[in-house]
Coordinates of C-alpha atoms in Angstrom, one line a residue:
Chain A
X928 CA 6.3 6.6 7.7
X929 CA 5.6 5.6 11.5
X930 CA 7.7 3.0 13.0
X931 CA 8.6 1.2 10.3
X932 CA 12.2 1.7 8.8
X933 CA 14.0 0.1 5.8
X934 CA 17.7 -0.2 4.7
X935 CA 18.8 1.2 2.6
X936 CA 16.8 4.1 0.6
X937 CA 18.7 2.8 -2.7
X938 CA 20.0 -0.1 -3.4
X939 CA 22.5 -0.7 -6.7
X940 CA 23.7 -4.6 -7.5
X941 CA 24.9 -6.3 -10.3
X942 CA 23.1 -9.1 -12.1
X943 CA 22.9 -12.6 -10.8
X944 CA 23.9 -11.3 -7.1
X945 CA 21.3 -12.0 -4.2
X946 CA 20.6 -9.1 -2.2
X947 CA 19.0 -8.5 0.9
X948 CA 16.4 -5.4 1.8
X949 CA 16.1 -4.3 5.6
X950 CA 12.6 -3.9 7.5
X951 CA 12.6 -2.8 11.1
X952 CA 9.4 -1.8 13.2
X953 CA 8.5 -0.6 16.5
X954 CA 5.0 -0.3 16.7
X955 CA 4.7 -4.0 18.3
X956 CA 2.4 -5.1 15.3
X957 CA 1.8 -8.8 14.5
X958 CA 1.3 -9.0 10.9
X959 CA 4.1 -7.4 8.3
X960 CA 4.3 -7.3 4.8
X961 CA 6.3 -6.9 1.4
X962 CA 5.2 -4.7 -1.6
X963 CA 6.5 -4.3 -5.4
X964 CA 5.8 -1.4 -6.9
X965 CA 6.4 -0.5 -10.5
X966 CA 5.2 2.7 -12.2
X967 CA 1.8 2.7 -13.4
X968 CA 0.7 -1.1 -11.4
X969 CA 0.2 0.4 -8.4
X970 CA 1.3 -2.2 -5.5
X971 CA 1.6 -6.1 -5.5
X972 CA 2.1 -8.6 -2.4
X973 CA 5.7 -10.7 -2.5
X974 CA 5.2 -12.1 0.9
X975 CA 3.3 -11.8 4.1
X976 CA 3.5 -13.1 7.7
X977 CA 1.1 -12.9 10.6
X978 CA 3.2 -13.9 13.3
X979 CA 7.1 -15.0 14.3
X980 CA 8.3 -17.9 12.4
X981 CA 4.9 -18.2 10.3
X982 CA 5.0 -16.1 6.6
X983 CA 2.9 -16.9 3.5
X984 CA 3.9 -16.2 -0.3
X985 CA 1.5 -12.8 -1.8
X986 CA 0.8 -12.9 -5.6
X987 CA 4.7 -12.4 -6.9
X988 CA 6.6 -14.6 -4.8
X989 CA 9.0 -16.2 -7.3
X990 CA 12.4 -15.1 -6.8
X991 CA 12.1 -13.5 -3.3
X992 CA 12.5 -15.2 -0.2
X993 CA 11.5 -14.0 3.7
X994 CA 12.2 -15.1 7.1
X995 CA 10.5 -14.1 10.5
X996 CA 12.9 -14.8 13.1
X997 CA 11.6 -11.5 15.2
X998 CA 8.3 -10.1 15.3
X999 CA 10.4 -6.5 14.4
X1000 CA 12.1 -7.5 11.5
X1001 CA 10.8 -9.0 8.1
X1002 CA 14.1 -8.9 5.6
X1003 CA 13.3 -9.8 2.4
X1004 CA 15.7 -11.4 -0.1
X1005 CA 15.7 -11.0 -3.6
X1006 CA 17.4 -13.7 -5.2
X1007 CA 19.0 -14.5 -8.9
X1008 CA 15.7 -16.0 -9.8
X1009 CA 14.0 -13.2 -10.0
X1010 CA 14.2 -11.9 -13.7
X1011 CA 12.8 -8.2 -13.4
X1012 CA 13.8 -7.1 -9.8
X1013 CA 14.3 -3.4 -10.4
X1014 CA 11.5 -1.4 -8.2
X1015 CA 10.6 0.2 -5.5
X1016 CA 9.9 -2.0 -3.1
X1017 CA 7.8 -1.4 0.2
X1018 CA 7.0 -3.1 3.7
X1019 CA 4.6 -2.9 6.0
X1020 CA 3.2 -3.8 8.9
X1021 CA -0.4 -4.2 10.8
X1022 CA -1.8 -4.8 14.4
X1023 CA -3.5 -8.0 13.5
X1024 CA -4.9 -9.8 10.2
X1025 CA -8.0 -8.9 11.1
X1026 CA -10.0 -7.1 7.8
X1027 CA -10.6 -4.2 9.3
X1028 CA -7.0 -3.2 10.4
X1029 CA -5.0 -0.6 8.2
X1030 CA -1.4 -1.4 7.1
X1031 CA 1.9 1.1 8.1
X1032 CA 3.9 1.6 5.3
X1033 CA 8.1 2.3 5.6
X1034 CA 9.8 4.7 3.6
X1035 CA 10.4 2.3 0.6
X1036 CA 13.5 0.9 -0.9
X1037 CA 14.4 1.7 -4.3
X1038 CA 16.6 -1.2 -6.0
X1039 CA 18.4 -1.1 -9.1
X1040 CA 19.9 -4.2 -10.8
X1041 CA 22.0 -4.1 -13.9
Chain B
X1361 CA -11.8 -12.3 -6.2
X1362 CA -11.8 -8.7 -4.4
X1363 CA -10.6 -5.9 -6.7
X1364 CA -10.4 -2.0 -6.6
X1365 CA -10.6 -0.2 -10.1
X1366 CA -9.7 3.9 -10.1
X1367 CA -10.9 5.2 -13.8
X1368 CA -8.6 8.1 -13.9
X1369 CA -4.7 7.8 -14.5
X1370 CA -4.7 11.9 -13.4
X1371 CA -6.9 14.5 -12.2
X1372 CA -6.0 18.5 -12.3
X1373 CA -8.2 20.5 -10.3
X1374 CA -7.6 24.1 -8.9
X1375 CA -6.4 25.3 -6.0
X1376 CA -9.6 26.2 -3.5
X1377 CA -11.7 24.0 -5.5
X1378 CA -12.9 20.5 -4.4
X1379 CA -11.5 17.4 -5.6
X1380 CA -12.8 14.2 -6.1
X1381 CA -10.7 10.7 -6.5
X1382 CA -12.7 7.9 -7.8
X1383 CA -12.4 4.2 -6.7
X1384 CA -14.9 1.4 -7.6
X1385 CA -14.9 -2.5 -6.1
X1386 CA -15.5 -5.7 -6.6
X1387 CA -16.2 -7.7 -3.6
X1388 CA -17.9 -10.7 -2.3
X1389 CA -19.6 -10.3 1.3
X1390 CA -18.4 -6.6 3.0
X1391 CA -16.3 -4.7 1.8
X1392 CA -13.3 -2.9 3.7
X1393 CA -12.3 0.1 1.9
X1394 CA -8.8 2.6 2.2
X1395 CA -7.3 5.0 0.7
X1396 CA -3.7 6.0 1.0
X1397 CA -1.7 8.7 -0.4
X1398 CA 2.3 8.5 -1.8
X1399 CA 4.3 11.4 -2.4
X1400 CA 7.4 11.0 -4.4
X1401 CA 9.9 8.5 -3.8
X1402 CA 8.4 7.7 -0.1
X1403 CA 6.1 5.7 1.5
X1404 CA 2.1 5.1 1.6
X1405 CA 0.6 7.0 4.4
X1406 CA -3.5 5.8 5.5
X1407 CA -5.7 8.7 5.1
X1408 CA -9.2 6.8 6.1
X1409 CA -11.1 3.4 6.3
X1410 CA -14.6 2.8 5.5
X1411 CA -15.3 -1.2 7.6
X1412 CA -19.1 -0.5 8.3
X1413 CA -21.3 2.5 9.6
X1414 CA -21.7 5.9 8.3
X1415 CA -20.8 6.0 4.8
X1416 CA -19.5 9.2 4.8
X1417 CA -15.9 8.5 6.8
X1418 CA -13.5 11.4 7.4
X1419 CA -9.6 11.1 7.7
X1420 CA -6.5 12.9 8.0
X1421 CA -5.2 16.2 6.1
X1422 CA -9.1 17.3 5.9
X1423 CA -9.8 14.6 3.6
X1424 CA -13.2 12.4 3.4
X1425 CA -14.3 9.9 1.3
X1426 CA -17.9 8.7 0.4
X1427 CA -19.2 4.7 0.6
X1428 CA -22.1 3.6 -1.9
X1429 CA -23.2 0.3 -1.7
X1430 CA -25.4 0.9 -5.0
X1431 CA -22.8 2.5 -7.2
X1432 CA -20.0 0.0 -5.4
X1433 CA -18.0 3.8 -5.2
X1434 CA -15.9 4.9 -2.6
X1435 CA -14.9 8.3 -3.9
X1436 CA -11.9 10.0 -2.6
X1437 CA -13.0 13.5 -1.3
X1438 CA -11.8 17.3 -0.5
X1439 CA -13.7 20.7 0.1
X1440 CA -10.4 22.3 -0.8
X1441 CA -7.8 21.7 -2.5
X1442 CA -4.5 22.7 -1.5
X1443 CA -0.9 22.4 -3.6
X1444 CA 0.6 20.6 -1.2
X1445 CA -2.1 17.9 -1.6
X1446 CA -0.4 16.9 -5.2
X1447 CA 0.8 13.0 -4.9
X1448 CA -0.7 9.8 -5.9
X1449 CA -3.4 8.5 -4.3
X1450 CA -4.1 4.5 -4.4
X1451 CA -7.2 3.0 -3.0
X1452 CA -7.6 -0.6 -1.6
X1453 CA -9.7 -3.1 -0.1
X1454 CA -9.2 -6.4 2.0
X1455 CA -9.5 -9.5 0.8
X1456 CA -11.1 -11.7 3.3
X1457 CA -10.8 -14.6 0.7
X1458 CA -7.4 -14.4 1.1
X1459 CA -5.8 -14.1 4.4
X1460 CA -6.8 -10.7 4.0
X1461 CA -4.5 -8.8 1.9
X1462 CA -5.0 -5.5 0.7
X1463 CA -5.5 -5.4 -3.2
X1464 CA -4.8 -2.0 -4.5
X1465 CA -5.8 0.3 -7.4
X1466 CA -3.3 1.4 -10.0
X1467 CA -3.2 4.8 -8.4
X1468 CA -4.2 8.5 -9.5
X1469 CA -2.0 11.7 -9.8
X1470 CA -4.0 14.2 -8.2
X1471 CA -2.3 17.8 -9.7
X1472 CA -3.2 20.5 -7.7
X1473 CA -2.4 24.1 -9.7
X1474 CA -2.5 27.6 -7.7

């Protein structure tokens, strides 16, 4: 799990609340990212962001929301909007953009809504 | 669009024997290949990378996996299988069309029995 840490491991809210997940990393990398992953899809992109202040929406963005105030932290906020948000949910982070970099993946954060 | 297919939900092999984890892609231009492992309820750790070169790559825990431009394979390998190398494997490539995100496979349970 590297440098990367998320808060907390699990996560239990009630319906219609906002909630905010925690990722924190150390390894001085540019690029960070947010993952959903549900049993049996394997992972999908929520949001991405290459450098401070600059993020870009993945393939599931409804209902989550980002922000990039520090090049170490990348919270991610999953809002009333989004209908389904129980998962496991994973960031990570990169050197650079470039292709041919590989991503560091936190621990994961396992949220429950209900 | 880039896309990664792995044919096998699960694959049981013996302890001492070799393993093999299939991945196929789609791509358009070069193709820049991982594979990462998960065990439960944690993380995605990077086990190798194929970008360009030899298309046999090794990576961590002893593990190797095979590029074939022909077959459009990038099979996930392992002289020796060992218990502790039970988890579920995803493979990945980049997607250079698109700000280079990493598409992933659906995964594969890799059961390793002594």
């Amino acid at each position: 799990d590297g440098g990367i840490t998320q808060s907390p491991k699990y996560l239990f809210r009630k319906e219609g609340q906002n909630v905010t997940l925690s990722c924190e990393q150390n390894l001085n990398h540019d690029a960070m990212y947010w993952y959903r992953q549900d049993p049996g899809q394997g992972l999908r992109l929520i949001y991405y962001s290459q450098i401070v202040n600059d993020f870009q929406k993945g393939d599931i963005a409804e209902g989550y929301s980002v922000s990039r105030e520090k090049k170490e932290s990348f919270p991610l906020t999953v809002t009333s909007a989004q209908k389904n948000p129980t998962a496991f949910y994973l960031c990570a982070s990169s050197m650079g953009q470039g292709a041919y970099y590989e991503q560091y993946f936190g621990p994961g954060t396992r949220l429950t809504v209900t | 669009a880039q896309s990664v297919a792995q044919p096998e939900d699960q694959v049981n092999v013996a302890e001492g024997n070799p393993l093999t984890v299939k991945c196929t892609y789609s791509v358009s231009g070069n193709p820049y290949l991982f594979w990462y492992v998960q065990y439960p309820n944690r993380g995605l750790q990077f086990l190798l990378k194929y970008i360009t070169g030899d298309n046999l790559v090794k990576g961590s825990y002893g593990f190797e996996a095979e590029f074939n431009k022909s077959q459009t394979s990038f099979h996930l390998k392992k002289p020796s299988a060992l218990v502790s190398d039970s988890a579920l494997y995803f493979c990945a490539v980049r997607d250079v069309e698109y700000g280079n995100k990493l598409v992933f496979g659906a995964g594969t349970i890799l059961r390793v029995k002594s």
